CSV table of C-alpha atoms and ligand atoms in Angstrom, one decimal:
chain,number,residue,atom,x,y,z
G,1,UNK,CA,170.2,174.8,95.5
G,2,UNK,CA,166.8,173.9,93.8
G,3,UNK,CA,165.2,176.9,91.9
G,4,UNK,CA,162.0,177.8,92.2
G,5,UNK,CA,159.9,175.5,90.3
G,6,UNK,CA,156.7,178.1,89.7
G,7,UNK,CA,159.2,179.7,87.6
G,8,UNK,CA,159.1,177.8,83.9
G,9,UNK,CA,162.7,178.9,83.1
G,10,UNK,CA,164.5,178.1,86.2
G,11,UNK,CA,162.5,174.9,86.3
G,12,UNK,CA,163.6,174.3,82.7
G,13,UNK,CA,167.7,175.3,83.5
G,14,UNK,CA,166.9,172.8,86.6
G,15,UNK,CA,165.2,169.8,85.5
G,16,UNK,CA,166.9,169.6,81.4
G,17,UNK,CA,169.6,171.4,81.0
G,18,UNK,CA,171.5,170.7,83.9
G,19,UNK,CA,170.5,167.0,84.3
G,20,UNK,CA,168.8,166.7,87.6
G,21,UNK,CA,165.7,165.3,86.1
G,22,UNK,CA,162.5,164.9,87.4
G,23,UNK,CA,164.0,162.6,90.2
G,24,UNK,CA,166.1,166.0,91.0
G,25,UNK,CA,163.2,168.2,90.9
G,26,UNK,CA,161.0,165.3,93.5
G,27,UNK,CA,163.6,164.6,95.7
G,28,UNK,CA,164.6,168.6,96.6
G,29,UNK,CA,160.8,168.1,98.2
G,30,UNK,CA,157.7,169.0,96.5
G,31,UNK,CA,154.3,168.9,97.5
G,32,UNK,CA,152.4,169.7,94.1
G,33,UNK,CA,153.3,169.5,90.5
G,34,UNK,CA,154.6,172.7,88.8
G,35,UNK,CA,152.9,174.0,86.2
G,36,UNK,CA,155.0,172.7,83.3
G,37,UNK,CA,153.8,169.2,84.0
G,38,UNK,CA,150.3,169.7,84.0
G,39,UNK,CA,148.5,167.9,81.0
G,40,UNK,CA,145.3,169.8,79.6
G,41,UNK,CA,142.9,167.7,80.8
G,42,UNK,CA,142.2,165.8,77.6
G,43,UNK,CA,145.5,164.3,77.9
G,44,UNK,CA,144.9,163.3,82.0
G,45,UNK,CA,144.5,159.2,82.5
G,46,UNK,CA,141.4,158.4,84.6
G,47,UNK,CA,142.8,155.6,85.8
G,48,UNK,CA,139.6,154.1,87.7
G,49,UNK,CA,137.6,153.9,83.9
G,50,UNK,CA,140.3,151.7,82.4
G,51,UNK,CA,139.8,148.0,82.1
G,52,UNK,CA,142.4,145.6,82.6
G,53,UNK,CA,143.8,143.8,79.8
G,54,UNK,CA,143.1,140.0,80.4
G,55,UNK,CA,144.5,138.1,77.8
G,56,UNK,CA,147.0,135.4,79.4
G,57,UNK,CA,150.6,135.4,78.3
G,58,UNK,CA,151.4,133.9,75.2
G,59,UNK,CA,153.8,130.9,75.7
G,60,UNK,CA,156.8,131.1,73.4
G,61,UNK,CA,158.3,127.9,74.4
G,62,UNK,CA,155.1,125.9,72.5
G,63,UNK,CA,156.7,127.9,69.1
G,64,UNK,CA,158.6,124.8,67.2
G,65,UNK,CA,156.6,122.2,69.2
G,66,UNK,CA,153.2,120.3,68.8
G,67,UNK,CA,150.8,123.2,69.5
G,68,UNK,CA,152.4,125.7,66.9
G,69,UNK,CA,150.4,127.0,64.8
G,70,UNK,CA,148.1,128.2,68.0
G,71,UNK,CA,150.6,130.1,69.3
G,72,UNK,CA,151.8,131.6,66.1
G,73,UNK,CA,147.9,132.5,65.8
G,74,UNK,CA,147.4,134.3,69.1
G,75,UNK,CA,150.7,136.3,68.3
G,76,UNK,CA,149.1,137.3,64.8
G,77,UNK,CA,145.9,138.0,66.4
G,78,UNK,CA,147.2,140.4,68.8
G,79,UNK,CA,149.7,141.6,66.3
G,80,UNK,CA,146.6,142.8,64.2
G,81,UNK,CA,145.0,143.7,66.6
G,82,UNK,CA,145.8,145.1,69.9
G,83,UNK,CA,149.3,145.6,69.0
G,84,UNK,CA,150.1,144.6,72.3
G,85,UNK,CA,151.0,141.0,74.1
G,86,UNK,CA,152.7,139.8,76.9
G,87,UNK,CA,155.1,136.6,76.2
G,88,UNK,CA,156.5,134.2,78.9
G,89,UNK,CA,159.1,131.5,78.5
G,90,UNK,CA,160.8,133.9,76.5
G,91,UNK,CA,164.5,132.3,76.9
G,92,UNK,CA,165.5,135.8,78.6
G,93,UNK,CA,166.2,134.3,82.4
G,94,UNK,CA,164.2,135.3,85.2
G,95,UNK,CA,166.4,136.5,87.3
G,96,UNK,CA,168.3,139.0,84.9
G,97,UNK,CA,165.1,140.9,85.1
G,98,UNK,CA,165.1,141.0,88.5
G,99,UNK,CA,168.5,142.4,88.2
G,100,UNK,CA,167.3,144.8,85.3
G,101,UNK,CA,164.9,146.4,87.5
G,102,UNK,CA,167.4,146.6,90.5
G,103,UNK,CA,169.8,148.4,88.3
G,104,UNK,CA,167.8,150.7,86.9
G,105,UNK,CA,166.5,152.3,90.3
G,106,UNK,CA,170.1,152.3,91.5
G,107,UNK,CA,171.7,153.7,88.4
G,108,UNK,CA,168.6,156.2,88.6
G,109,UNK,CA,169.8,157.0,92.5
G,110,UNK,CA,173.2,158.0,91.5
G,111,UNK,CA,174.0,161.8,91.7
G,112,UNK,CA,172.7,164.1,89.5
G,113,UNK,CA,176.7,164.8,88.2
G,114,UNK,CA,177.2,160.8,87.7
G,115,UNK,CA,174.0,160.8,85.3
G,116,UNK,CA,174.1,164.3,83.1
G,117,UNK,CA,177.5,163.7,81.6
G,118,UNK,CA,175.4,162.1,79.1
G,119,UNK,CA,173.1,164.5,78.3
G,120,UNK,CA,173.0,165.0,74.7
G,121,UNK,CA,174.8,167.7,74.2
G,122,UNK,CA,177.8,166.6,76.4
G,123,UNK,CA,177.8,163.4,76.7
G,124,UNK,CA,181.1,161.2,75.4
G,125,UNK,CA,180.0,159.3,72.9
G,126,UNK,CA,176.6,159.6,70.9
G,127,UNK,CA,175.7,156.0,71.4
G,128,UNK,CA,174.3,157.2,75.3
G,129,UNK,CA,172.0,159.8,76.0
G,130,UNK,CA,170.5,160.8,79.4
G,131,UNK,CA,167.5,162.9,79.4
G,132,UNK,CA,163.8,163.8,80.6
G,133,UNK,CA,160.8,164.0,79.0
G,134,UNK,CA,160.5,163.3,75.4
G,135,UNK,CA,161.2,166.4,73.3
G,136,UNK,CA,161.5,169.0,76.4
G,137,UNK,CA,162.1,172.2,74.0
G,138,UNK,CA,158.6,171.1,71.8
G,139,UNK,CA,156.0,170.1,74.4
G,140,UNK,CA,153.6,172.0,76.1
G,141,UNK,CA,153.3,169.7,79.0
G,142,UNK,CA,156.3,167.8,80.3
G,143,UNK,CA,155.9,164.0,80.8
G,144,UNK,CA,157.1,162.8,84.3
G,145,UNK,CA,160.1,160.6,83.3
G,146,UNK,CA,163.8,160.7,82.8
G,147,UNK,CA,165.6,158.0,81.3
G,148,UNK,CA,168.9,156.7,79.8
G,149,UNK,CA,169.3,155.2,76.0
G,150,UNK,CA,172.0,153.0,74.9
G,151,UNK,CA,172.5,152.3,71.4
G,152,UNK,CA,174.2,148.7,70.4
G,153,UNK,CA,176.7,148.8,67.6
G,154,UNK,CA,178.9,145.9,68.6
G,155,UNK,CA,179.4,144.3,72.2
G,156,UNK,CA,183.1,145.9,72.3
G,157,UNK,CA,181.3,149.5,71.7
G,158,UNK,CA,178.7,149.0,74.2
G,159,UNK,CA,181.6,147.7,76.8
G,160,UNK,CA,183.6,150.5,76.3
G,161,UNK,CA,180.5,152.8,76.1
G,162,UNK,CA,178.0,152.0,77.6
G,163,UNK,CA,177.8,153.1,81.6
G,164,UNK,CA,179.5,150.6,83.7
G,165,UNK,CA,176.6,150.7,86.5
G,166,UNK,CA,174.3,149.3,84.1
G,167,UNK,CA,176.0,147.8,80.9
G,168,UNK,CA,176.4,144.2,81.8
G,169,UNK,CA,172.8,143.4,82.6
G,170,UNK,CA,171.8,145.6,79.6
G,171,UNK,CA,174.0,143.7,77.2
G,172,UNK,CA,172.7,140.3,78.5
G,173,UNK,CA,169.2,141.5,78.3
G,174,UNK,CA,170.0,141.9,74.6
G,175,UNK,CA,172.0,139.3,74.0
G,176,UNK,CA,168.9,136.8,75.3
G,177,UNK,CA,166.3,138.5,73.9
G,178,UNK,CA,167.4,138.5,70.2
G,179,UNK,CA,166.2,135.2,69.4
G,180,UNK,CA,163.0,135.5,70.6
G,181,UNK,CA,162.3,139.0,68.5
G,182,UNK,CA,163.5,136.7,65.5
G,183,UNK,CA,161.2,133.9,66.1
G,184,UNK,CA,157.8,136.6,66.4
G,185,UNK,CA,159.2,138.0,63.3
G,186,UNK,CA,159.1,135.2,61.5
G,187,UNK,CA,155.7,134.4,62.7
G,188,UNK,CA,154.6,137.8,61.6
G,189,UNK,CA,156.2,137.5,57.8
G,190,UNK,CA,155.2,133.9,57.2
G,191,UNK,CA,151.4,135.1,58.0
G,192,UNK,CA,151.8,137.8,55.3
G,193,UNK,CA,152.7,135.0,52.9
G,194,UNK,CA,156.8,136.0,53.1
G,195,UNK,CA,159.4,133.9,52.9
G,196,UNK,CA,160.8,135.1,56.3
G,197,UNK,CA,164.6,134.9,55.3
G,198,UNK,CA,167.2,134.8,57.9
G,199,UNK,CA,168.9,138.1,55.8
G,200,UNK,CA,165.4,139.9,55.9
G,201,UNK,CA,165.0,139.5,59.5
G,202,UNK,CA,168.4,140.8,60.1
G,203,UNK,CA,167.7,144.1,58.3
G,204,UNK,CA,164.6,144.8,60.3
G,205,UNK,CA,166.1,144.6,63.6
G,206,UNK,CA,169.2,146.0,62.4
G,207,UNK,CA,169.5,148.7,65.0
G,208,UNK,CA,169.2,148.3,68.7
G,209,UNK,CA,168.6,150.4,71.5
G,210,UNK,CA,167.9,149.3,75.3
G,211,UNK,CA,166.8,152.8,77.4
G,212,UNK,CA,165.7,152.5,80.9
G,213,UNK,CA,163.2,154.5,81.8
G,214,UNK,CA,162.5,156.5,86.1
G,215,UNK,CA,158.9,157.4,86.3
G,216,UNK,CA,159.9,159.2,89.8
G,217,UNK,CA,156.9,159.3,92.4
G,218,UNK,CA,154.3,162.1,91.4
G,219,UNK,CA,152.6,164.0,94.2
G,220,UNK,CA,149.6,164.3,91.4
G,221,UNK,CA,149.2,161.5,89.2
G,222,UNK,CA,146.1,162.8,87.8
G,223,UNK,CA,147.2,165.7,86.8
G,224,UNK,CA,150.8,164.1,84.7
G,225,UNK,CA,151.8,161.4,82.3
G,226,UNK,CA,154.6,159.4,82.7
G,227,UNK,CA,154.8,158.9,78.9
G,228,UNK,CA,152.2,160.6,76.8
G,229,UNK,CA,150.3,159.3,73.8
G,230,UNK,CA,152.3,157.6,71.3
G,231,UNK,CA,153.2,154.6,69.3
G,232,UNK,CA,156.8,153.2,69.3
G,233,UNK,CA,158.8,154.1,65.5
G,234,UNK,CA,161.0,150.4,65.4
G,235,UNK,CA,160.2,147.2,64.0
G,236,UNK,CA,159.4,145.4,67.7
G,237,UNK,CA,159.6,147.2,70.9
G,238,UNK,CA,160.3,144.5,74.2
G,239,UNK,CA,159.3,146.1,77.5
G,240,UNK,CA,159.8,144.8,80.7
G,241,UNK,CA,157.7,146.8,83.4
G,242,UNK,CA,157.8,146.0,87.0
G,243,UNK,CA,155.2,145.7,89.0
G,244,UNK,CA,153.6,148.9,89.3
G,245,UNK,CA,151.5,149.0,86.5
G,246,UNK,CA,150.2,152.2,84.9
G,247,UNK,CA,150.9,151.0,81.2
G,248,UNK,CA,147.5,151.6,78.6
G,249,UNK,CA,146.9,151.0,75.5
G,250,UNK,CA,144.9,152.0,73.2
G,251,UNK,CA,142.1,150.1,71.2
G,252,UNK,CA,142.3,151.0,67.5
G,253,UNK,CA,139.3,149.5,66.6
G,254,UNK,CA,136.3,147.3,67.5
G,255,UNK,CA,137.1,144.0,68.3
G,256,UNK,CA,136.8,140.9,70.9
G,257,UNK,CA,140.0,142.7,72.1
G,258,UNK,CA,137.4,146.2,73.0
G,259,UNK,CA,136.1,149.0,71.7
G,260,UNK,CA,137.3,151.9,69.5
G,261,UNK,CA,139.3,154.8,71.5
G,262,UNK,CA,139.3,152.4,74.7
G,263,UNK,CA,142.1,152.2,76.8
G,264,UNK,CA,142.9,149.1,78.5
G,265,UNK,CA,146.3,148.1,80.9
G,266,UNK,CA,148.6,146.0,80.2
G,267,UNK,CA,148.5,144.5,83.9
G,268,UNK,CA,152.2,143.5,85.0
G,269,UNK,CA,153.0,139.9,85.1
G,270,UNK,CA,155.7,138.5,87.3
G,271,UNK,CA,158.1,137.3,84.5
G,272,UNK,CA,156.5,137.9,81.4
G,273,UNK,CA,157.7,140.5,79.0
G,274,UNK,CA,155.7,143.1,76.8
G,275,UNK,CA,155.4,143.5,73.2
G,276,UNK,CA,154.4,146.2,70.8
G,277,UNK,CA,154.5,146.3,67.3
G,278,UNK,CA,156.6,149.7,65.8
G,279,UNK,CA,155.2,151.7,63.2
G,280,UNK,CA,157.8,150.0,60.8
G,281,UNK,CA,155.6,146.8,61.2
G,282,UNK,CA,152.3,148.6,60.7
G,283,UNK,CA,154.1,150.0,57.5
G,284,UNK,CA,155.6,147.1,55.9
G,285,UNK,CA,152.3,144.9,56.6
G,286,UNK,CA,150.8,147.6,54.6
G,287,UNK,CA,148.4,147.9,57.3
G,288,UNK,CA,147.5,144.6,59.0
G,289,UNK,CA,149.6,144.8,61.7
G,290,UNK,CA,148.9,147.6,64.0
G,291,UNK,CA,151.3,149.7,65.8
G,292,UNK,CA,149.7,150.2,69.1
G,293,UNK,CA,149.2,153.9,70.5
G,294,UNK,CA,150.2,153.5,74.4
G,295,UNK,CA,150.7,156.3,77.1
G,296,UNK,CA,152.1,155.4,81.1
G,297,UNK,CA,150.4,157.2,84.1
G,298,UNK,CA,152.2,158.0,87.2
G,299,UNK,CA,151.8,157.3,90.5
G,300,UNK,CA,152.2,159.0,94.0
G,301,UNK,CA,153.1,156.3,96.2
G,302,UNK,CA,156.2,154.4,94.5
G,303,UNK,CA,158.5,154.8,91.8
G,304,UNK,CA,158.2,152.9,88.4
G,305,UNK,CA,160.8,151.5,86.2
G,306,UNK,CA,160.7,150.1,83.1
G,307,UNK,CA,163.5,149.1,80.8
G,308,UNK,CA,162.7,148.4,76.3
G,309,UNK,CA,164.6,146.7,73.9
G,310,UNK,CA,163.5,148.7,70.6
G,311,UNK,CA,164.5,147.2,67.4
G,312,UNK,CA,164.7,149.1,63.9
G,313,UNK,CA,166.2,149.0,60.8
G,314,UNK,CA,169.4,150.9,60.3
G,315,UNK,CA,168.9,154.5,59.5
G,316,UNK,CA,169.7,154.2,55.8
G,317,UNK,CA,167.4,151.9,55.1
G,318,UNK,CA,164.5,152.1,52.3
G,319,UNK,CA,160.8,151.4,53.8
G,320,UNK,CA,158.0,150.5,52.1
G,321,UNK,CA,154.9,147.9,52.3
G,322,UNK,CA,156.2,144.6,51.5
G,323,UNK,CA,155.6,143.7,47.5
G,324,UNK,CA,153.9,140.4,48.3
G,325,UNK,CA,151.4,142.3,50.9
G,326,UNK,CA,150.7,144.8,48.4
G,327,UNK,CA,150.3,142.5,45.3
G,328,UNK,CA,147.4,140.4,47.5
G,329,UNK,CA,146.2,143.5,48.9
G,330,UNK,CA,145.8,145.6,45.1
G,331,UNK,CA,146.7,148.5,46.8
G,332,UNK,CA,149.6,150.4,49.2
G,333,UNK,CA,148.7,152.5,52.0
G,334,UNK,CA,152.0,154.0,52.6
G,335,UNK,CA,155.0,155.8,50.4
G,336,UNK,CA,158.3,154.5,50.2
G,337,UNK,CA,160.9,156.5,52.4
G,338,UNK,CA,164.6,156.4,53.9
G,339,UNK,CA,164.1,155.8,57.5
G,340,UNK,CA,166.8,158.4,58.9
G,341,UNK,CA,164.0,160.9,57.2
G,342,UNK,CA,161.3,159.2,59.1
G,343,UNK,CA,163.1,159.1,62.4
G,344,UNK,CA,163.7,162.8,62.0
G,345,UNK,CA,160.0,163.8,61.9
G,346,UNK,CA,159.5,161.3,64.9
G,347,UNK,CA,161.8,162.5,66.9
G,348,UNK,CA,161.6,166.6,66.3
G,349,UNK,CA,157.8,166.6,67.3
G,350,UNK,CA,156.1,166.1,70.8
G,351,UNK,CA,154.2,162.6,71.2
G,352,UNK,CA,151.1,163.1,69.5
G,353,UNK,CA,149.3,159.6,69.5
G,354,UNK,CA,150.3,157.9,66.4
G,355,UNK,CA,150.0,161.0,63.9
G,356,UNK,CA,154.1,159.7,63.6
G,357,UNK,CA,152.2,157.5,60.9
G,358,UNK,CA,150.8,160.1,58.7
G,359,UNK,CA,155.1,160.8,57.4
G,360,UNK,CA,154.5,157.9,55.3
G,361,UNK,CA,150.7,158.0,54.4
G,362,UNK,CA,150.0,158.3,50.7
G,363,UNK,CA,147.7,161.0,50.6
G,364,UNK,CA,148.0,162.8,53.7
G,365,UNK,CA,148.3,166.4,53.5
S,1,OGA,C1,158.5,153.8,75.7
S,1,OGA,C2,157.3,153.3,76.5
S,1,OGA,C3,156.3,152.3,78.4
S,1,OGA,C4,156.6,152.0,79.8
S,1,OGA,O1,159.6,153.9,76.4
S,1,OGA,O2,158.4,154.0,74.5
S,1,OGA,O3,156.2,153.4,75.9
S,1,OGA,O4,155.9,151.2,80.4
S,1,OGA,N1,157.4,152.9,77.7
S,1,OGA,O5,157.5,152.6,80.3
S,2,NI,NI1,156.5,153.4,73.8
């Protein structure tokens, strides 16, 4: 039996803690959005004042060939920045993301019971956690999403692991897009006058995560957010969205690519995949690379999915501005710090644009 939802608690007991997500709480019937999701109006997306992004994709299979160093130019121009691109002829295959997408709205179908044995307190193994919302127990407004993350160790954990409905095509999805996260890294380092080592490329994208994320249908979009303000806390994130669209970004600064505090869409593109820069990138670049502050809206007539690949160093790992940035540059914007201490902050505070920045800030209060 579905609670009432005008009640915050039982909504709570509902919707997080016993798994039924917001899918659970839209499909018991629901004609306006409780309380708990509605975002003070600051945070609302007016989604009718947004521009469309407009840049074509960047074609990856040019990188290695006689128009190189173009390519390797957009990708450092947007990497500086929009922090945002779309890639095609990315050597993942076409029709895996169909399949991706396909998966992800039937695994998000399954019963509520075949979905929260992985909540996070329960679930069997701490590479999988199901969940809602970012940080449900911290925010003031809930964000209209659930979603599943899988963490990759090895492919023998992730077989045993990971859930059967959905861990082949994940796995694959990984498996073909690794090369291509290599190759923009190295574009990225060798710009910043680094030797872009294979062993330095392999620390950076050390960890791996592929989530899948429900935006269910929302009976008012203008009043949610699918994902709220925030920047992603990895080395490079790899998005695909389908078709609905409803992904912004945010314009740090003026540029040919907008104006300040502007948000523009990233408008979906039959297979092309996204890419944003991580606050890891922002960090070792000292700066020159931006890590892009993005937010999802929601929509009433159709549900989204969208499934990232982020990439991180492992947990143990000392961060800091790269010494060859910082010797050109005369100066270091950020601290040195062990990322397990960083990911903590991130992850113990509700999405507040990219304020997840100021942890290693020298100088900040
Ligand atoms: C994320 C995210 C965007 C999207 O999962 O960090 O920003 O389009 N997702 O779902
Ligand atoms: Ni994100």
């Amino acid at each position: 039996m579905a609670p009432s939802f005008d009640d915050g608690n039982s909504l709570f007991n509902f919707v997080v803690r016993d798994g039924n997500g917001v899918k659970g709480m839209v499909d018991s019937g629901l004609s306006t959005v409780p309380q708990a999701y509605m975002q003070p109006p600051i945070e609302r997306i007016d989604k009718d004042r947004a521009r469309k992004h407009g840049h074509p994709p960047i074609d990856l299979s040019k990188l290695g060939g006689p128009e190189h160093d173009e390519v390797a130019k957009q990708i450092v121009r947007a990497a500086e920045n929009l922090g945002f691109f779309q890639v095609v002829n990315h050597g993942v295959p076409v029709d895996l993301l169909e399949s991706l997408k396909d998966t992800a709205h039937d695994f998000f179908s399954l019963p509520a019971e075949k979905k929260a044995v992985y909540r996070d307190d329960v679930s069997p193994t701490p590479l999988v956690k199901y969940g809602t919302s970012f940080v449900p127990q911290k925010e003031k407004a809930l964000e209209w999403k659930d979603y599943i993350s899988m963490q990759y160790t090895n492919d023998a954990e992730a077989l045993q692991h990971w859930p059967e409905e959905i861990r082949d095509v994940s796995l694959e999805y990984l498996r073909t897009s690794m090369s291509m996260v290599r190759k923009l890294l190295q574009v990225l380092l060798e710009n910043l006058g680094v030797k872009p080592e294979d062993s330095m490329i392999d620390v950076l994208v050390d960890k791996k995560m592929v989530n899948m994320n429900y935006y269910p249908t929302c009976p008012n979009p203008d009043l949610t957010v699918g994902v709220g303000r925030h920047s992603d806390m990895g080395t490079l994130t790899i998005l695909l969205q389908d078709g609905i669209g409803g992904l912004y970004v945010k314009i740090e600064d003026d540029s040919k690519f907008g104006k300040k505090g502007e948000w523009v869409e990233i408008p979906p593109v039959p297979s092309a995949l996204v890419i944003n820069v991580g606050d890891m990138v922002q960090v070792l670049s000292n700066g020159k690379y931006k890590s892009a502050e993005h937010r999802v809206r929601t929509t009433s007539t159709k549900s989204r999915v969208s499934i990232p690949i982020f990439t991180m160093p492992n947990a143990t790992a000392k961060i800091a501005p790269l010494p060859e940035v910082v010797e050109k540059d005369g100066n270091t914007l950020y601290k040195e710090f062990v990322l397990a201490d960083y990911m903590k902050n991130f992850f113990s505070n509700a999405h507040d644009g990219k304020k997840s920045l100021d942890f290693a800030k020298i100088n900040s209060a």
